[in-house]
């Protein structure tokens, strides 16, 4: 019997960010491995005309929770949705719900965050820093709390090359930044943001670093730990391979490349792609929750969940494997034949942007306009290239994360727990994972029917033939123009034709003599 599964049995657990990607997988794993847990409190905000219960039912009715329903038929009774709004300073939790949380909660998993790189600093501060501060204030009043686990990011200190399992100080105290958000207007905040974030690439990594400082300064006597995952990808094994429900990180690029929109990405092919499967991250989070509550470390321990140290794979290899997978599992109705290059050559990027991105987008929009339809390709291309620009920082660098605490925890688990809650990245086969990644995008994001793969392959072949014919025709046209205008080009052409004729004559004569 798994010790970690037993530990979570009978517990009342609070999860923030439960409606997000990691939050859903965390709920699924808890309910599947510890079906006798007492209750999962999840902070939820009504959305798009749905009530709290409707949002919960929508989540539980997804394919992700199919196995859970087999081991925990009363899964709906295990989840208690509580209205909350992390964009409000008091989290907008009513008095009765707050009293229940303070008197019953045993474990807190704080997963909620805005992960947008271009978010306004005020909004990023509210969701990533002030909400964390408010939650810590609540946690210090929870009479039965055993552990508080804060989910950060491995890139919170990405301005450093080597990152240790420590909390690094920020140039400006979080409290001063929080206070300034109350009286500065948006235009002034936007103006001073570049100076505040300094050598951090965006407001996301900056506010996640500030949140870690808040955790350090305001944890009181709580048993706390911080988990820092790198780029979180789809599931590796549990509950099944390839599940994903968002377009963050490389996912958006894979979709854009598979549909034929994206032809080049500014990045360093040899840079390490530090991607970790979401189920691996969740296994580590649950193991950290158990260890923090049971062993009660004297200080706040930080755990890195990364792949680069143990099982590195670079962006170039991932790109090639994605393209190879498109040959076997193509997306439906691509705009062009998928073919993307990862390069940091400025000339190549500018050429591709002009010829392979903007050119076809403008021509296609012109065609849509002529046929009475609304042009959309230029707008889509603009958004795609902006996303590419925001990701450049992470596609051109490699980092080194120390993993002493993560390795220590791995050895602290029983053999059974090492199987049920494995977070050993050394066992990951990247080729299989990338194939399942692409397949998961096709099935769970694009909602494409697997029965349509043969037809998609035929379409893929037609696009490939069109691509070859177009390139051949273009070459012949350009060469013909050169021959017409250049004596040197004519000489080269006549030399090639003469050489080919002589070679064929020699080959034919040799064949005759042998016969």
XYZ file of C-alpha atoms in Angstrom:
515
model
C 0.000 0.000 0.000
C 1.300 3.437 -0.906
C 2.207 5.506 2.145
C 1.479 8.763 0.323
C -1.968 7.549 -0.791
C -2.738 6.501 2.784
C -1.567 9.872 4.106
C -4.061 11.819 1.984
C -6.925 9.516 3.043
C -9.342 11.358 5.346
C -7.732 14.739 4.624
C -9.468 18.010 3.748
C -7.422 19.597 0.968
C -7.629 23.113 -0.469
C -6.542 23.608 -4.094
C -6.265 26.970 -5.810
C -6.115 26.995 -9.597
C -8.103 23.738 -9.687
C -9.775 24.695 -12.975
C -6.378 25.139 -14.651
C -4.229 22.549 -16.418
C -2.119 21.460 -13.440
C -5.022 21.837 -11.009
C -7.176 19.360 -12.937
C -4.402 16.755 -13.069
C -3.732 17.287 -9.338
C -7.405 16.683 -8.522
C -7.505 13.600 -10.740
C -4.444 12.024 -9.135
C -5.663 12.706 -5.595
C -9.130 11.286 -6.235
C -7.768 8.234 -8.087
C -5.028 7.273 -5.615
C -6.755 8.436 -2.392
C -10.503 7.962 -3.043
C -11.166 7.983 0.702
C -9.940 11.560 1.167
C -12.511 13.627 3.054
C -13.023 16.638 0.775
C -11.348 18.708 -1.913
C -12.005 22.402 -1.476
C -11.507 24.175 -4.787
C -11.658 27.946 -5.222
C -13.753 28.673 -8.314
C -15.049 31.796 -10.022
C -18.272 31.605 -12.113
C -17.449 31.925 -15.789
C -19.356 32.415 -19.056
C -22.767 32.154 -17.423
C -21.925 28.902 -15.593
C -22.521 28.348 -11.895
C -19.829 26.862 -9.653
C -21.410 23.419 -9.794
C -21.754 23.561 -13.568
C -18.034 24.297 -13.900
C -17.220 21.377 -11.589
C -19.507 18.998 -13.535
C -17.912 20.124 -16.811
C -14.446 19.312 -15.454
C -15.472 15.935 -14.010
C -17.260 14.901 -17.213
C -14.076 15.248 -19.266
C -12.065 12.215 -20.401
C -9.382 13.033 -17.814
C -11.633 11.822 -14.976
C -12.895 8.567 -16.542
C -10.614 6.359 -14.422
C -11.471 8.347 -11.289
C -15.164 7.489 -11.671
C -14.284 3.793 -11.668
C -12.503 3.911 -8.281
C -14.529 6.774 -6.785
C -18.144 6.667 -8.071
C -19.192 9.417 -5.640
C -16.527 11.789 -6.953
C -18.962 14.734 -7.117
C -19.543 14.452 -3.372
C -15.799 14.717 -2.709
C -15.486 18.168 -4.268
C -16.652 21.312 -2.518
C -16.561 24.322 -4.827
C -16.159 27.649 -3.021
C -16.727 30.982 -4.713
C -13.530 33.034 -4.770
C -11.963 35.727 -6.905
C -8.186 36.007 -6.632
C -8.304 39.385 -8.358
C -9.984 40.789 -5.234
C -7.833 41.764 -2.266
C -9.896 39.686 0.186
C -10.327 36.817 -2.329
C -14.116 37.486 -2.107
C -14.766 34.359 0.031
C -17.930 34.690 2.141
C -17.867 34.411 5.922
C -19.365 30.901 6.212
C -17.041 29.392 3.606
C -14.051 31.130 5.153
C -14.878 29.711 8.565
C -15.126 26.202 7.121
C -11.768 26.540 5.368
C -10.042 27.880 8.478
C -11.378 25.129 10.732
C -11.156 22.082 8.433
C -8.269 22.420 5.931
C -5.319 20.036 6.406
C -3.282 20.655 3.232
C -3.074 23.640 0.863
C -1.832 23.365 -2.721
C -1.500 26.866 -4.157
C -1.422 26.365 -7.957
C -3.293 29.480 -9.086
C -1.374 32.021 -11.175
C -1.506 34.013 -14.364
C 1.018 32.541 -16.788
C 0.701 35.199 -19.484
C 4.091 36.671 -20.356
C 2.622 39.984 -21.534
C 0.271 40.546 -18.608
C 0.046 44.055 -17.168
C 2.155 44.280 -14.018
C -0.830 45.279 -11.858
C -2.798 42.183 -12.884
C 0.225 39.877 -12.546
C 0.959 41.331 -9.091
C -2.624 40.780 -7.973
C -2.868 37.150 -9.063
C 0.695 35.968 -8.449
C 1.789 37.998 -5.421
C -1.095 39.637 -3.548
C -3.301 36.530 -3.815
C -0.418 34.474 -2.403
C -0.077 36.954 0.449
C -3.827 36.721 1.176
C -3.734 32.929 1.099
C -0.812 32.869 3.531
C -2.798 35.103 5.867
C -5.627 32.561 5.726
C -3.243 29.632 6.176
C -1.808 31.115 9.366
C -5.328 30.987 10.831
C -6.046 27.384 9.796
C -6.145 25.380 13.014
C -5.613 21.936 11.429
C -3.158 22.850 8.669
C -0.303 20.360 8.217
C 1.390 21.657 5.063
C 1.244 24.571 2.586
C 2.718 23.837 -0.861
C 3.352 26.813 -3.138
C 3.734 26.097 -6.870
C 6.212 28.518 -8.430
C 8.246 28.155 -11.636
C 11.800 27.059 -12.380
C 12.127 30.305 -14.362
C 11.461 32.621 -11.403
C 15.196 33.341 -11.407
C 15.871 32.867 -15.112
C 18.169 35.899 -15.113
C 20.714 33.501 -13.558
C 22.541 30.734 -15.426
C 22.775 28.345 -12.460
C 19.805 28.230 -10.096
C 20.028 26.670 -6.641
C 17.219 25.481 -4.385
C 17.085 28.765 -2.518
C 14.923 31.900 -2.566
C 16.823 34.721 -4.213
C 16.241 38.306 -2.995
C 14.621 40.786 -5.390
C 16.053 44.319 -5.860
C 12.828 45.880 -4.507
C 10.923 44.532 -1.509
C 7.572 42.942 -2.465
C 5.752 45.060 0.125
C 6.872 48.283 -1.569
C 5.675 47.036 -4.949
C 2.348 45.898 -3.466
C 1.805 49.252 -1.776
C 2.636 51.181 -4.951
C -0.002 49.225 -6.907
C -2.696 50.870 -4.750
C -2.004 54.454 -5.805
C -0.194 54.327 -9.160
C -2.378 54.466 -12.267
C -1.998 51.951 -15.105
C -0.103 54.269 -17.460
C 2.600 55.018 -14.880
C 2.901 51.323 -13.946
C 3.321 50.439 -17.622
C 6.015 53.079 -17.976
C 8.076 51.934 -14.981
C 7.609 48.172 -15.566
C 10.844 47.719 -17.608
C 12.858 49.380 -14.822
C 11.194 47.308 -12.114
C 11.611 43.903 -13.759
C 15.231 44.700 -14.710
C 16.883 41.662 -16.301
C 13.785 39.486 -15.925
C 12.193 38.792 -19.338
C 8.562 39.476 -18.411
C 6.065 40.232 -15.647
C 5.302 36.529 -15.148
C 8.780 35.456 -14.028
C 9.225 38.718 -12.101
C 6.029 38.334 -10.059
C 6.684 34.641 -9.415
C 10.059 35.625 -7.926
C 8.309 38.247 -5.766
C 5.752 35.635 -4.655
C 8.557 33.380 -3.408
C 9.878 36.239 -1.299
C 6.386 36.790 0.115
C 6.237 33.083 1.016
C 9.582 33.384 2.812
C 8.672 36.567 4.678
C 5.088 35.806 5.679
C 4.955 32.071 6.304
C 4.825 32.472 10.083
C 5.138 29.018 11.652
C 3.694 27.137 8.686
C 5.147 23.909 7.317
C 5.890 25.115 3.816
C 7.568 23.994 0.609
C 7.971 25.444 -2.870
C 7.865 23.378 -6.072
C 9.434 24.894 -9.192
C 8.472 23.093 -12.425
C 9.962 24.172 -15.762
C 7.860 24.084 -18.985
C 4.888 21.845 -18.200
C 3.826 19.573 -21.064
C 1.058 16.975 -21.516
C 0.782 13.789 -19.490
C 3.436 11.139 -19.891
C 1.664 8.105 -18.385
C -1.214 9.044 -16.069
C -4.066 8.734 -16.355
C -3.164 8.166 -20.032
C -0.474 9.601 -22.348
C -0.809 12.916 -24.151
C -3.652 14.662 -22.301
C -3.500 18.459 -22.558
C -6.036 21.283 -22.485
C -4.090 24.513 -23.139
C -1.871 26.073 -25.814
C 0.871 27.375 -23.508
C 4.585 26.771 -24.116
C 5.533 24.696 -27.191
C 1.928 23.555 -27.743
C 0.903 26.660 -29.669
C 3.959 26.341 -31.901
C 3.202 22.674 -32.617
C -0.360 23.529 -33.651
C 0.814 26.441 -35.832
C 3.494 24.270 -37.466
C 1.140 21.316 -37.961
C -1.429 23.530 -39.641
C 1.262 24.964 -41.932
C 1.146 28.537 -40.618
C 4.552 28.638 -38.909
C 7.722 28.077 -40.961
C 10.498 29.407 -38.724
C 11.068 29.936 -35.003
C 13.777 32.166 -33.611
C 15.682 29.908 -31.247
C 18.913 28.003 -30.676
C 18.544 24.377 -31.853
C 21.122 23.158 -29.307
C 19.487 24.959 -26.358
C 17.982 22.516 -23.844
C 14.200 22.247 -24.045
C 13.399 21.856 -20.360
C 9.935 20.319 -20.688
C 8.420 18.169 -17.927
C 5.213 16.095 -18.183
C 2.380 17.412 -16.034
C 1.818 14.041 -14.306
C 5.485 14.020 -13.245
C 5.056 17.492 -11.735
C 1.899 16.425 -9.895
C 3.596 13.313 -8.495
C 6.373 15.497 -7.095
C 3.878 17.990 -5.639
C 1.985 15.236 -3.818
C 5.214 13.662 -2.552
C 6.350 17.085 -1.312
C 3.007 17.583 0.474
C 3.405 14.255 2.259
C 7.049 14.823 3.182
C 6.447 18.384 4.432
C 3.525 17.339 6.642
C 5.086 14.148 8.027
C 8.766 15.106 8.404
C 8.224 18.816 9.122
C 11.541 20.233 7.804
C 12.968 23.095 9.869
C 13.063 25.449 6.869
C 11.109 25.975 3.646
C 12.521 23.487 1.151
C 12.502 24.171 -2.594
C 12.164 21.378 -5.138
C 13.073 21.772 -8.805
C 11.085 19.688 -11.269
C 13.192 19.884 -14.436
C 14.447 17.544 -17.165
C 17.653 19.212 -18.389
C 19.922 17.869 -15.650
C 18.736 14.266 -15.737
C 17.449 13.670 -19.272
C 18.253 16.608 -21.578
C 16.710 17.095 -24.996
C 17.330 20.158 -27.174
C 14.858 22.179 -29.217
C 16.353 20.991 -32.505
C 15.668 17.325 -31.709
C 12.157 18.100 -30.526
C 11.480 20.029 -33.736
C 12.674 17.159 -35.934
C 10.624 14.627 -33.977
C 7.510 16.799 -34.221
C 7.919 17.001 -38.023
C 8.485 13.225 -38.206
C 5.289 12.674 -36.199
C 3.319 14.915 -38.579
C 4.197 12.418 -41.347
C 2.447 9.665 -39.382
C -0.248 11.665 -37.596
C -1.008 14.778 -39.672
C -3.499 17.395 -38.541
C -6.629 17.838 -40.628
C -6.807 20.430 -43.430
C -3.428 22.177 -42.957
C -2.904 25.501 -44.732
C 0.432 24.269 -46.135
C 2.740 21.302 -45.819
C 4.216 21.379 -42.269
C 7.868 22.401 -42.365
C 9.433 24.524 -39.645
C 13.024 25.517 -38.903
C 14.457 26.581 -35.543
C 17.221 29.111 -36.137
C 18.808 32.168 -34.559
C 20.053 33.520 -37.898
C 18.532 37.001 -38.287
C 18.605 36.938 -42.102
C 16.787 33.589 -42.242
C 14.153 34.808 -39.780
C 13.537 38.033 -41.743
C 13.379 36.121 -45.025
C 10.895 33.581 -43.617
C 8.776 36.317 -42.046
C 8.544 38.132 -45.378
C 8.263 35.183 -47.799
C 6.760 32.356 -45.715
C 4.673 34.223 -43.144
C 3.482 37.682 -44.214
C 3.460 37.001 -47.971
C 1.084 33.996 -47.954
C -1.047 35.626 -45.216
C -1.582 38.789 -47.292
C -2.294 36.801 -50.472
C -4.777 34.552 -48.670
C -6.556 37.517 -47.069
C -6.766 39.155 -50.505
C -8.374 35.958 -51.799
C -10.835 35.917 -48.857
C -11.732 39.537 -49.574
C -12.377 38.778 -53.267
C -14.690 35.894 -52.322
C -16.668 38.036 -49.883
C -15.271 36.521 -46.700
C -13.673 38.284 -43.767
C -9.833 38.429 -43.940
C -8.275 36.776 -40.908
C -4.883 35.326 -41.831
C -2.856 38.531 -41.350
C -4.301 39.002 -37.871
C -3.565 35.371 -36.998
C -0.004 35.657 -38.322
C 0.584 38.844 -36.333
C -0.522 37.133 -33.125
C 1.592 34.070 -33.904
C 4.769 36.096 -34.496
C 4.162 38.097 -31.303
C 3.967 34.815 -29.374
C 7.198 33.706 -31.054
C 8.835 36.953 -29.954
C 7.741 36.467 -26.322
C 9.177 32.925 -26.287
C 12.561 33.884 -27.800
C 14.186 34.379 -24.394
C 13.460 30.775 -23.391
C 14.235 29.236 -26.784
C 17.740 30.703 -26.936
C 19.031 29.830 -23.454
C 19.830 26.816 -21.319
C 19.822 26.718 -17.518
C 21.249 24.502 -14.811
C 19.037 23.745 -11.813
C 20.331 21.993 -8.716
C 18.092 19.082 -7.686
C 19.487 17.955 -4.320
C 16.146 18.226 -2.503
C 14.267 16.496 -5.328
C 16.759 13.615 -5.323
C 16.661 13.423 -1.528
C 12.876 13.114 -1.655
C 13.092 10.422 -4.326
C 15.231 8.258 -2.043
C 12.945 8.994 0.941
C 9.995 7.311 -0.791
C 9.149 3.650 -0.279
C 9.463 1.326 -3.326
C 5.678 1.393 -3.704
C 5.535 5.197 -3.574
C 8.342 5.406 -6.119
C 6.082 3.513 -8.518
C 2.792 5.274 -7.779
C 4.279 8.774 -7.426
C 7.278 8.569 -9.739
C 8.970 11.830 -10.732
C 12.159 10.286 -12.127
C 12.698 12.026 -15.484
C 15.536 9.642 -16.420
C 12.981 7.045 -17.541
C 11.308 9.347 -20.090
C 11.668 8.323 -23.752
C 11.526 11.620 -25.654
C 10.555 10.084 -29.018
C 7.505 8.345 -27.541
C 6.630 11.406 -25.477
C 6.728 13.798 -28.444
C 4.588 11.423 -30.522
C 2.014 11.290 -27.734
C 2.314 15.074 -27.363
C 1.295 15.623 -31.007
C -1.385 12.933 -30.785
C -2.779 14.521 -27.603
C -2.994 17.920 -29.293
C -4.869 16.358 -32.206
C -7.343 14.502 -29.977
C -7.907 16.740 -26.944
C -7.222 20.260 -28.201
C -8.138 20.184 -31.895
C -10.862 17.552 -31.287
C -9.951 15.758 -34.513
C -11.314 12.269 -35.190
C -8.638 9.574 -35.390
C -10.692 7.847 -38.096
C -9.791 10.746 -40.377
C -6.029 10.031 -40.314
C -5.923 8.145 -43.682
C -7.645 11.073 -45.415
C -5.350 13.545 -43.618
C -2.326 11.585 -44.871
C -3.599 11.792 -48.445
C -4.057 15.525 -48.084
C -0.554 15.737 -46.608
C 0.869 13.930 -49.684
C -0.977 16.280 -52.040
C 0.456 19.300 -50.232
C 3.938 17.785 -50.430
C 3.610 17.211 -54.184
C 2.313 20.761 -54.664
C 5.282 22.026 -52.650
C 7.780 20.150 -54.851
C 6.068 21.251 -58.094
C 5.959 24.865 -56.974
C 9.649 24.870 -56.006
C 10.617 23.211 -59.300
C 8.563 25.692 -61.331
C 9.985 28.608 -59.364
C 13.552 27.364 -59.939
C 12.989 26.958 -63.675
C 11.434 30.417 -63.993
C 14.273 32.085 -62.076
C 16.878 30.129 -64.049
C 15.224 30.997 -67.343
C 15.306 34.673 -66.434
C 18.988 34.372 -65.515
C 19.794 32.646 -68.832
C 18.015 35.390 -70.739
C 19.970 38.128 -68.961
C 23.378 36.616 -68.175
C 26.014 35.168 -70.516
C 27.655 33.425 -67.528
C 24.355 31.723 -66.616
C 23.981 30.549 -70.231
C 27.543 29.149 -70.190
C 26.879 27.293 -66.933
C 23.605 25.920 -68.298
C 25.207 24.711 -71.567
C 28.042 23.122 -69.546
C 25.580 21.217 -67.340
C 23.521 20.040 -70.330
C 26.680 18.994 -72.224
C 28.049 17.168 -69.195
C 24.769 15.294 -68.656
C 24.629 14.343 -72.368
C 28.198 13.023 -72.339
C 27.576 11.095 -69.111
C 24.459 9.454 -70.557
C 26.327 8.607 -73.801
C 29.181 7.030 -71.774
C 26.731 5.061 -69.669
C 24.872 3.808 -72.768
C 28.164 2.803 -74.475
C 29.345 0.945 -71.352
C 26.066 -0.964 -71.171
C 26.384 -1.976 -74.859
C 29.961 -3.287 -74.398
C 28.962 -5.366 -71.355
C 26.081 -6.862 -73.276
